[in-house]
Amino acid sequence: MRIETLAVHAGHAIDPSTGAVTPPIHLSTTFEREADGSYPRGYIYARNNNPNRMALEECLCALEGGAAAAAFASGSAASMGVFQALSPGDHVIAPVDAYHGTSRLLREVFAPWGLETTFVDMTDPAQAQQAVQPRTRLVWVETPSNPLLKVTDIARIVEIAHAAGARCVCDNTWATPILQRPFELGADLTMHATTKYLGGHSDVTGGAVVARAEDEFFQRVRKLQIQTGAVPSPFDCWLVLRGIRTLPYRMRAHSENAMKVAGYLSHHSGVEAVHYPGLKEHPGHGIAARQMRGFGGMASFQVKGDRDSAMGVAATVRLFTRATSLGGTESLIEHRASIEGPGTRTPDNLLRLSIGLENADDLIDDLARALG
Ligand SMILES: Cc1ncc(COP(=O)(O)O)c(C=O)c1O
């Protein structure tokens, strides 16, 4: 089946007891045992599994073309599940511009635990190759990256990881399985903040790990999901699954709007640089055109001037909301260096945009007014 059909039907079934077309939310934390002590319906206790989580995991698997999925309480919890499935003493290669929460997890939580990480410019495969060590077990890819929208050649990094005997994990949050299919490029796992496009309405926090093969590494991720209890609630799972039903159409509209906004900004005299992989002059455009089916809804731009000039634009917009996060129906603007804090590598004059589903011309009018 094609992806639009999977998004509507995977993980969905008519409720057998009522005929409800929309799945019920099962809040029960515990499930009945048979007289012989067995659980023929497969559910024991909600932390282990529950019908809403099972349905979401089934749908995520179908969308990514994977063999198994584990839903988590947030994107960060999903990343934690992957890192903790490694062993102290293992070595990770990660992008220097990974989502700042992922870098912080590696630096502040997993370095003291014994995981060593080398941060490289993942858009340069030679750097990834050079960072390989005998204990390298994982190569983390995030593409397009945050907030400079740098594009990594997934297939090339997979080759390097596999030659080193390591797994390649792709944070596919920004592209979603609609625009990018890392398993087709050889990646072993994908990670998602379902908080973003999959949920799609800025009303649920969640995460997921999807595996191409249900192997021993994924079994460890599953064990961590259940034993550490880093699980989403049934309602959260229901909301993400509901969001996914419209994901293919939303991603197309996000991409179309972002292309128009980025094109407009690229010709504005008050703009120093625009970062959007859909623009022909973007350094990663060729790779993005090859490995993506659309360039996504995220863009960033540097205002001519300094931090105050950028803050001035963010202060003047009316339609864009000044807020962090991304992937909802509404457009957001963010001075990224402020949220990343001390040590950020993000230029001070950069504003990140999450382009929503409004009419692109209204978004352009709003930016035009703010840029003067
Ligand atoms: C690319 C990416 N990965 C992971 C995360 C973390 O997700 P969460 O905030 O749900 O923990 C985010 C959040 O912004 C993100 O943008």
CSV table of C-alpha atoms and ligand atoms in Angstrom, one decimal:
chain,number,residue,atom,x,y,z
A,1,MET,CA,0.0,0.0,0.0
A,2,ARG,CA,1.1,3.6,-0.6
A,3,ILE,CA,2.0,5.9,2.2
A,4,GLU,CA,-1.2,8.0,2.2
A,5,THR,CA,-3.2,4.8,2.6
A,6,LEU,CA,-0.9,3.5,5.3
A,7,ALA,CA,-1.1,6.8,7.2
A,8,VAL,CA,-4.9,6.4,7.3
A,9,HIS,CA,-5.2,2.7,8.0
A,10,ALA,CA,-2.0,1.3,9.7
A,11,GLY,CA,-2.8,0.7,13.3
A,12,HIS,CA,-6.4,1.4,12.8
A,13,ALA,CA,-9.2,-1.2,13.1
A,14,ILE,CA,-12.9,-1.0,13.7
A,15,ASP,CA,-13.5,-1.5,17.5
A,16,PRO,CA,-14.9,-5.1,17.7
A,17,SER,CA,-17.0,-4.5,20.7
A,18,THR,CA,-18.8,-1.3,19.6
A,19,GLY,CA,-18.1,-0.8,15.9
A,20,ALA,CA,-16.5,2.6,16.6
A,21,VAL,CA,-14.6,3.8,13.6
A,22,THR,CA,-12.3,6.0,15.7
A,23,PRO,CA,-10.3,3.9,18.1
A,24,PRO,CA,-11.3,4.1,21.8
A,25,ILE,CA,-8.7,5.3,24.4
A,26,HIS,CA,-7.9,2.4,26.7
A,27,LEU,CA,-7.0,4.0,30.1
A,28,SER,CA,-7.0,0.7,32.0
A,29,THR,CA,-3.6,0.1,33.6
A,30,THR,CA,-4.2,-3.6,34.1
A,31,PHE,CA,-5.8,-6.4,32.1
A,32,GLU,CA,-7.7,-9.5,33.1
A,33,ARG,CA,-6.0,-12.9,33.3
A,34,GLU,CA,-7.8,-16.2,32.3
A,35,ALA,CA,-8.6,-18.8,34.9
A,36,ASP,CA,-5.5,-20.7,33.8
A,37,GLY,CA,-3.3,-17.6,34.4
A,38,SER,CA,-2.8,-16.8,30.8
A,39,TYR,CA,-3.3,-13.5,28.9
A,40,PRO,CA,-4.6,-14.6,25.5
A,41,ARG,CA,-5.4,-11.0,24.5
A,42,GLY,CA,-1.7,-10.1,24.9
A,43,TYR,CA,-2.1,-7.3,27.5
A,44,ILE,CA,-0.9,-7.6,31.1
A,45,TYR,CA,-0.1,-4.1,32.5
A,46,ALA,CA,-0.1,-0.7,30.7
A,47,ARG,CA,3.6,0.1,31.2
A,48,ASN,CA,4.4,-3.2,29.3
A,49,ASN,CA,1.9,-2.5,26.6
A,50,ASN,CA,-1.5,-1.2,25.9
A,51,PRO,CA,-3.8,-1.2,22.8
A,52,ASN,CA,-3.2,2.5,22.0
A,53,ARG,CA,0.6,2.2,22.1
A,54,MET,CA,0.5,-1.0,20.2
A,55,ALA,CA,-1.6,0.6,17.4
A,56,LEU,CA,0.8,3.6,17.2
A,57,GLU,CA,3.9,1.3,17.1
A,58,GLU,CA,2.3,-0.7,14.3
A,59,CYS,CA,1.6,2.5,12.3
A,60,LEU,CA,5.1,3.9,12.8
A,61,CYS,CA,6.6,0.6,11.6
A,62,ALA,CA,4.4,0.6,8.5
A,63,LEU,CA,5.3,4.3,7.7
A,64,GLU,CA,9.1,3.7,8.0
A,65,GLY,CA,9.0,0.3,6.4
A,66,GLY,CA,10.6,-1.1,9.6
A,67,ALA,CA,10.2,-4.4,11.5
A,68,ALA,CA,9.5,-3.0,15.0
A,69,ALA,CA,8.9,0.2,16.9
A,70,ALA,CA,9.0,1.4,20.5
A,71,ALA,CA,7.0,4.5,21.4
A,72,PHE,CA,8.5,6.7,24.2
A,73,ALA,CA,7.3,9.6,26.4
A,74,SER,CA,9.3,12.2,24.3
A,75,GLY,CA,11.8,12.4,21.5
A,76,SER,CA,14.6,12.8,24.2
A,77,ALA,CA,13.4,9.6,26.0
A,78,ALA,CA,13.6,7.8,22.6
A,79,SER,CA,17.2,9.0,22.1
A,80,MET,CA,18.0,7.9,25.6
A,81,GLY,CA,16.6,4.5,24.8
A,82,VAL,CA,19.0,4.2,21.9
A,83,PHE,CA,22.1,5.4,23.8
A,84,GLN,CA,21.4,3.3,26.9
A,85,ALA,CA,21.1,0.2,24.7
A,86,LEU,CA,24.8,0.6,24.2
A,87,SER,CA,27.4,-0.3,26.8
A,88,PRO,CA,29.7,1.9,28.9
A,89,GLY,CA,33.0,2.1,27.0
A,90,ASP,CA,31.3,2.2,23.6
A,91,HIS,CA,32.0,5.0,21.2
A,92,VAL,CA,29.4,7.1,19.3
A,93,ILE,CA,29.9,9.5,16.4
A,94,ALA,CA,27.4,12.3,16.3
A,95,PRO,CA,26.9,15.5,14.4
A,96,VAL,CA,28.3,18.7,15.9
A,97,ASP,CA,25.0,20.3,15.0
A,98,ALA,CA,22.7,17.6,16.3
A,99,TYR,CA,19.5,18.9,18.1
A,100,HIS,CA,21.0,20.6,21.2
A,101,GLY,CA,19.1,18.3,23.6
A,102,THR,CA,20.7,15.3,21.9
A,103,SER,CA,24.2,16.7,22.2
A,104,ARG,CA,23.5,17.6,25.9
A,105,LEU,CA,22.2,14.0,26.6
A,106,LEU,CA,25.5,12.7,25.2
A,107,ARG,CA,27.7,15.2,27.0
A,108,GLU,CA,26.0,15.6,30.3
A,109,VAL,CA,24.2,12.2,30.9
A,110,PHE,CA,26.0,9.6,28.8
A,111,ALA,CA,29.6,10.8,29.0
A,112,PRO,CA,29.6,10.3,32.8
A,113,TRP,CA,27.9,6.9,32.3
A,114,GLY,CA,30.9,5.8,30.1
A,115,LEU,CA,29.8,6.5,26.5
A,116,GLU,CA,32.4,8.4,24.6
A,117,THR,CA,31.2,10.7,21.7
A,118,THR,CA,33.1,12.3,18.9
A,119,PHE,CA,31.2,15.2,17.4
A,120,VAL,CA,31.9,15.8,13.7
A,121,ASP,CA,30.6,17.7,10.7
A,122,MET,CA,28.4,14.9,9.4
A,123,THR,CA,28.0,16.6,6.1
A,124,ASP,CA,31.7,15.7,5.5
A,125,PRO,CA,31.9,11.9,5.4
A,126,ALA,CA,35.7,12.1,5.7
A,127,GLN,CA,35.3,13.5,9.2
A,128,ALA,CA,33.0,10.7,10.1
A,129,GLN,CA,35.5,8.2,8.7
A,130,GLN,CA,38.3,9.7,10.6
A,131,ALA,CA,36.4,9.6,13.9
A,132,VAL,CA,36.0,5.8,13.8
A,133,GLN,CA,37.5,3.9,16.7
A,134,PRO,CA,37.7,0.2,17.5
A,135,ARG,CA,34.8,0.7,20.0
A,136,THR,CA,32.6,2.7,17.7
A,137,ARG,CA,29.1,1.2,17.9
A,138,LEU,CA,26.8,3.9,16.8
A,139,VAL,CA,26.7,6.7,14.2
A,140,TRP,CA,24.0,9.3,14.7
A,141,VAL,CA,22.7,11.2,11.8
A,142,GLU,CA,20.2,14.1,11.9
A,143,THR,CA,19.2,15.5,8.5
A,144,PRO,CA,18.2,18.2,7.7
A,145,SER,CA,20.0,19.6,10.8
A,146,ASN,CA,18.9,22.1,13.3
A,147,PRO,CA,19.0,25.1,12.8
A,148,LEU,CA,21.2,25.4,9.7
A,149,LEU,CA,19.4,22.8,7.7
A,150,LYS,CA,22.6,21.1,6.7
A,151,VAL,CA,22.1,17.9,4.7
A,152,THR,CA,23.9,14.6,5.4
A,153,ASP,CA,24.3,11.9,2.8
A,154,ILE,CA,22.6,9.1,4.7
A,155,ALA,CA,23.7,6.2,2.4
A,156,ARG,CA,27.4,7.4,2.6
A,157,ILE,CA,27.4,7.6,6.4
A,158,VAL,CA,25.7,4.2,6.6
A,159,GLU,CA,28.5,2.7,4.6
A,160,ILE,CA,31.1,4.2,7.0
A,161,ALA,CA,29.1,3.0,10.0
A,162,HIS,CA,28.7,-0.5,8.7
A,163,ALA,CA,32.3,-0.9,7.6
A,164,ALA,CA,33.2,0.0,11.2
A,165,GLY,CA,30.7,-2.6,12.6
A,166,ALA,CA,28.5,0.2,14.0
A,167,ARG,CA,24.8,0.9,13.6
A,168,CYS,CA,23.5,4.0,11.9
A,169,VAL,CA,20.6,5.8,13.6
A,170,CYS,CA,18.8,8.6,11.8
A,171,ASP,CA,16.8,11.3,13.7
A,172,ASN,CA,14.1,11.5,11.1
A,173,THR,CA,12.0,14.1,13.1
A,174,TRP,CA,12.2,16.9,10.6
A,175,ALA,CA,11.7,15.0,7.4
A,176,THR,CA,9.3,12.4,8.7
A,177,PRO,CA,8.9,9.1,6.8
A,178,ILE,CA,6.8,11.0,4.2
A,179,LEU,CA,9.8,12.9,2.9
A,180,GLN,CA,12.8,10.7,3.8
A,181,ARG,CA,13.0,6.9,4.2
A,182,PRO,CA,16.3,6.1,6.0
A,183,PHE,CA,15.8,2.3,5.9
A,184,GLU,CA,15.8,2.4,2.1
A,185,LEU,CA,19.3,4.1,2.4
A,186,GLY,CA,20.5,1.4,4.7
A,187,ALA,CA,20.0,3.0,8.2
A,188,ASP,CA,19.4,0.6,11.0
A,189,LEU,CA,17.1,2.6,13.2
A,190,THR,CA,15.2,5.9,13.0
A,191,MET,CA,14.3,8.1,16.0
A,192,HIS,CA,11.4,10.5,16.1
A,193,ALA,CA,10.2,13.3,18.3
A,194,THR,CA,6.5,12.6,17.6
A,195,THR,CA,6.0,15.9,19.4
A,196,LYS,CA,6.6,17.6,16.0
A,197,TYR,CA,5.1,16.7,12.6
A,198,LEU,CA,3.8,13.2,13.5
A,199,GLY,CA,1.6,14.6,16.2
A,200,GLY,CA,1.3,17.7,14.1
A,201,HIS,CA,-0.8,20.0,16.3
A,202,SER,CA,1.5,21.1,19.1
A,203,ASP,CA,-0.6,19.3,21.6
A,204,VAL,CA,1.3,16.1,22.5
A,205,THR,CA,4.8,15.2,23.6
A,206,GLY,CA,6.2,11.9,22.4
A,207,GLY,CA,9.0,10.0,20.8
A,208,ALA,CA,9.7,6.7,19.0
A,209,VAL,CA,12.5,4.4,17.9
A,210,VAL,CA,11.8,2.3,14.8
A,211,ALA,CA,14.1,-0.6,13.8
A,212,ARG,CA,14.7,-2.0,10.3
A,213,ALA,CA,15.2,-5.5,12.0
A,214,GLU,CA,13.9,-6.7,15.2
A,215,ASP,CA,17.3,-7.7,16.4
A,216,GLU,CA,19.1,-8.0,19.7
A,217,PHE,CA,19.8,-4.3,19.8
A,218,PHE,CA,16.2,-3.4,19.3
A,219,GLN,CA,15.3,-5.9,22.0
A,220,ARG,CA,17.4,-3.9,24.4
A,221,VAL,CA,15.6,-0.7,23.4
A,222,ARG,CA,12.3,-2.4,24.0
A,223,LYS,CA,13.5,-3.6,27.4
A,224,LEU,CA,14.6,-0.1,28.4
A,225,GLN,CA,11.2,1.3,27.2
A,226,ILE,CA,9.3,-1.1,29.5
A,227,GLN,CA,11.7,-1.4,32.4
A,228,THR,CA,12.5,2.3,32.8
A,229,GLY,CA,8.8,3.2,32.2
A,230,ALA,CA,9.7,6.0,29.7
A,231,VAL,CA,6.4,5.4,28.0
A,232,PRO,CA,3.7,7.7,26.5
A,233,SER,CA,0.2,7.6,27.9
A,234,PRO,CA,-2.7,5.9,26.0
A,235,PHE,CA,-4.1,9.4,25.2
A,236,ASP,CA,-0.7,10.6,23.9
A,237,CYS,CA,-0.5,7.6,21.6
A,238,TRP,CA,-4.1,8.2,20.4
A,239,LEU,CA,-3.2,11.8,19.6
A,240,VAL,CA,-0.1,10.9,17.6
A,241,LEU,CA,-1.9,8.2,15.7
A,242,ARG,CA,-4.7,10.7,15.0
A,243,GLY,CA,-2.2,13.3,13.8
A,244,ILE,CA,-0.5,10.7,11.5
A,245,ARG,CA,-3.7,10.3,9.5
A,246,THR,CA,-3.2,13.6,7.7
A,247,LEU,CA,0.7,13.5,7.8
A,248,PRO,CA,1.3,13.0,4.0
A,249,TYR,CA,-0.9,16.0,3.1
A,250,ARG,CA,0.4,18.2,5.8
A,251,MET,CA,4.0,17.5,4.9
A,252,ARG,CA,3.3,18.4,1.3
A,253,ALA,CA,1.7,21.7,2.3
A,254,HIS,CA,4.5,22.5,4.8
A,255,SER,CA,7.1,21.9,2.1
A,256,GLU,CA,5.2,24.0,-0.5
A,257,ASN,CA,4.8,26.9,1.9
A,258,ALA,CA,8.4,26.7,3.1
A,259,MET,CA,9.7,26.8,-0.4
A,260,LYS,CA,7.7,29.9,-1.2
A,261,VAL,CA,8.8,31.7,2.1
A,262,ALA,CA,12.5,30.7,1.6
A,263,GLY,CA,12.3,31.9,-2.1
A,264,TYR,CA,10.9,35.2,-0.9
A,265,LEU,CA,13.5,35.7,1.8
A,266,SER,CA,16.4,34.7,-0.5
A,267,HIS,CA,15.6,37.9,-2.6
A,268,HIS,CA,15.1,40.3,0.3
A,269,SER,CA,17.7,43.0,0.7
A,270,GLY,CA,17.5,42.8,4.5
A,271,VAL,CA,18.4,39.1,4.6
A,272,GLU,CA,22.0,38.0,4.8
A,273,ALA,CA,21.5,34.2,4.2
A,274,VAL,CA,18.6,31.7,3.9
A,275,HIS,CA,19.0,28.1,4.9
A,276,TYR,CA,16.6,25.9,3.2
A,277,PRO,CA,17.6,22.7,1.3
A,278,GLY,CA,14.9,23.3,-1.4
A,279,LEU,CA,16.9,26.4,-2.7
A,280,LYS,CA,19.2,25.5,-5.6
A,281,GLU,CA,22.1,27.5,-4.0
A,282,HIS,CA,21.9,25.5,-0.7
A,283,PRO,CA,25.1,23.4,-0.4
A,284,GLY,CA,23.1,20.3,0.4
A,285,HIS,CA,20.4,20.8,-2.3
A,286,GLY,CA,21.8,18.0,-4.6
A,287,ILE,CA,21.8,15.4,-1.8
A,288,ALA,CA,18.5,16.5,-0.4
A,289,ALA,CA,16.9,16.3,-3.9
A,290,ARG,CA,18.2,12.7,-4.2
A,291,GLN,CA,17.3,11.4,-0.7
A,292,MET,CA,14.2,13.4,0.1
A,293,ARG,CA,10.7,13.6,-1.5
A,294,GLY,CA,10.2,17.3,-0.6
A,295,PHE,CA,12.3,19.7,1.4
A,296,GLY,CA,10.2,20.0,4.6
A,297,GLY,CA,8.7,22.8,6.6
A,298,MET,CA,11.7,24.1,8.4
A,299,ALA,CA,13.9,27.0,7.3
A,300,SER,CA,16.1,29.5,8.9
A,301,PHE,CA,17.5,32.9,7.9
A,302,GLN,CA,20.1,35.4,9.0
A,303,VAL,CA,19.0,39.0,9.2
A,304,LYS,CA,21.5,41.6,8.0
A,305,GLY,CA,22.8,43.0,11.2
A,306,ASP,CA,23.3,41.6,14.7
A,307,ARG,CA,21.3,39.9,17.4
A,308,ASP,CA,19.2,43.0,18.0
A,309,SER,CA,18.3,43.2,14.4
A,310,ALA,CA,17.1,39.6,14.5
A,311,MET,CA,15.3,40.1,17.7
A,312,GLY,CA,13.6,43.2,16.2
A,313,VAL,CA,12.2,41.1,13.3
A,314,ALA,CA,10.9,38.4,15.7
A,315,ALA,CA,9.4,41.1,17.9
A,316,THR,CA,7.5,42.7,15.0
A,317,VAL,CA,5.9,39.7,13.3
A,318,ARG,CA,2.1,39.2,14.0
A,319,LEU,CA,1.2,36.0,12.3
A,320,PHE,CA,4.2,33.9,13.3
A,321,THR,CA,4.2,33.1,17.0
A,322,ARG,CA,7.5,33.5,18.9
A,323,ALA,CA,7.9,30.1,20.4
A,324,THR,CA,10.2,27.1,20.3
A,325,SER,CA,9.3,23.7,18.8
A,326,LEU,CA,8.0,22.9,15.3
A,327,GLY,CA,5.8,20.8,13.2
A,328,GLY,CA,2.4,22.2,14.2
A,329,THR,CA,-0.2,23.8,11.9
A,330,GLU,CA,0.8,27.3,13.1
A,331,SER,CA,3.9,29.1,12.0
A,332,LEU,CA,6.6,29.7,14.7
A,333,ILE,CA,9.6,32.0,14.8
A,334,GLU,CA,12.5,31.6,17.1
A,335,HIS,CA,15.8,33.3,17.9
A,336,ARG,CA,17.6,30.0,18.2
A,337,ALA,CA,20.9,31.1,19.8
A,338,SER,CA,18.8,32.3,22.8
A,339,ILE,CA,17.2,29.0,23.5
A,340,GLU,CA,20.4,27.0,22.9
A,341,GLY,CA,22.2,29.3,25.5
A,342,PRO,CA,26.0,29.6,26.3
A,343,GLY,CA,28.3,27.6,24.0
A,344,THR,CA,25.8,27.8,21.0
A,345,ARG,CA,27.3,27.7,17.5
A,346,THR,CA,24.2,29.2,16.0
A,347,PRO,CA,24.8,32.7,14.5
A,348,ASP,CA,23.3,35.5,16.7
A,349,ASN,CA,21.4,37.0,13.7
A,350,LEU,CA,19.6,33.8,12.9
A,351,LEU,CA,15.9,33.2,13.1
A,352,ARG,CA,14.4,29.7,12.7
A,353,LEU,CA,11.0,29.3,11.1
A,354,SER,CA,8.6,26.4,11.5
A,355,ILE,CA,6.4,27.1,8.5
A,356,GLY,CA,2.8,26.1,9.2
A,357,LEU,CA,-0.3,25.5,7.1
A,358,GLU,CA,-1.5,29.1,6.7
A,359,ASN,CA,-1.6,30.6,3.3
A,360,ALA,CA,2.1,31.2,2.3
A,361,ASP,CA,1.3,34.7,1.0
A,362,ASP,CA,0.1,35.8,4.4
A,363,LEU,CA,3.3,34.4,6.0
A,364,ILE,CA,5.3,36.4,3.4
A,365,ASP,CA,3.3,39.6,4.0
A,366,ASP,CA,4.0,39.2,7.8
A,367,LEU,CA,7.8,38.7,7.2
A,368,ALA,CA,7.8,41.6,4.7
A,369,ARG,CA,6.3,43.9,7.2
A,370,ALA,CA,8.7,42.8,10.0
A,371,LEU,CA,11.8,43.1,7.7
A,372,GLY,CA,10.7,46.6,6.6
B,1,LIG,C1,15.4,16.9,15.7
B,1,LIG,C2,14.9,16.7,17.1
B,1,LIG,N1,15.2,15.6,17.7
B,1,LIG,C3,14.7,15.4,19.0
B,1,LIG,C4,14.0,16.4,19.7
B,1,LIG,C5,13.6,16.1,21.1
B,1,LIG,O1,12.2,15.9,21.2
B,1,LIG,P1,11.4,16.1,22.5
B,1,LIG,O2,11.3,17.6,22.8
B,1,LIG,O3,10.1,15.5,22.3
B,1,LIG,O4,12.1,15.4,23.6
B,1,LIG,C6,13.7,17.6,19.0
B,1,LIG,C7,13.0,18.6,19.7
B,1,LIG,O5,12.9,19.8,19.3
B,1,LIG,C8,14.2,17.8,17.7
B,1,LIG,O6,13.9,18.9,17.0
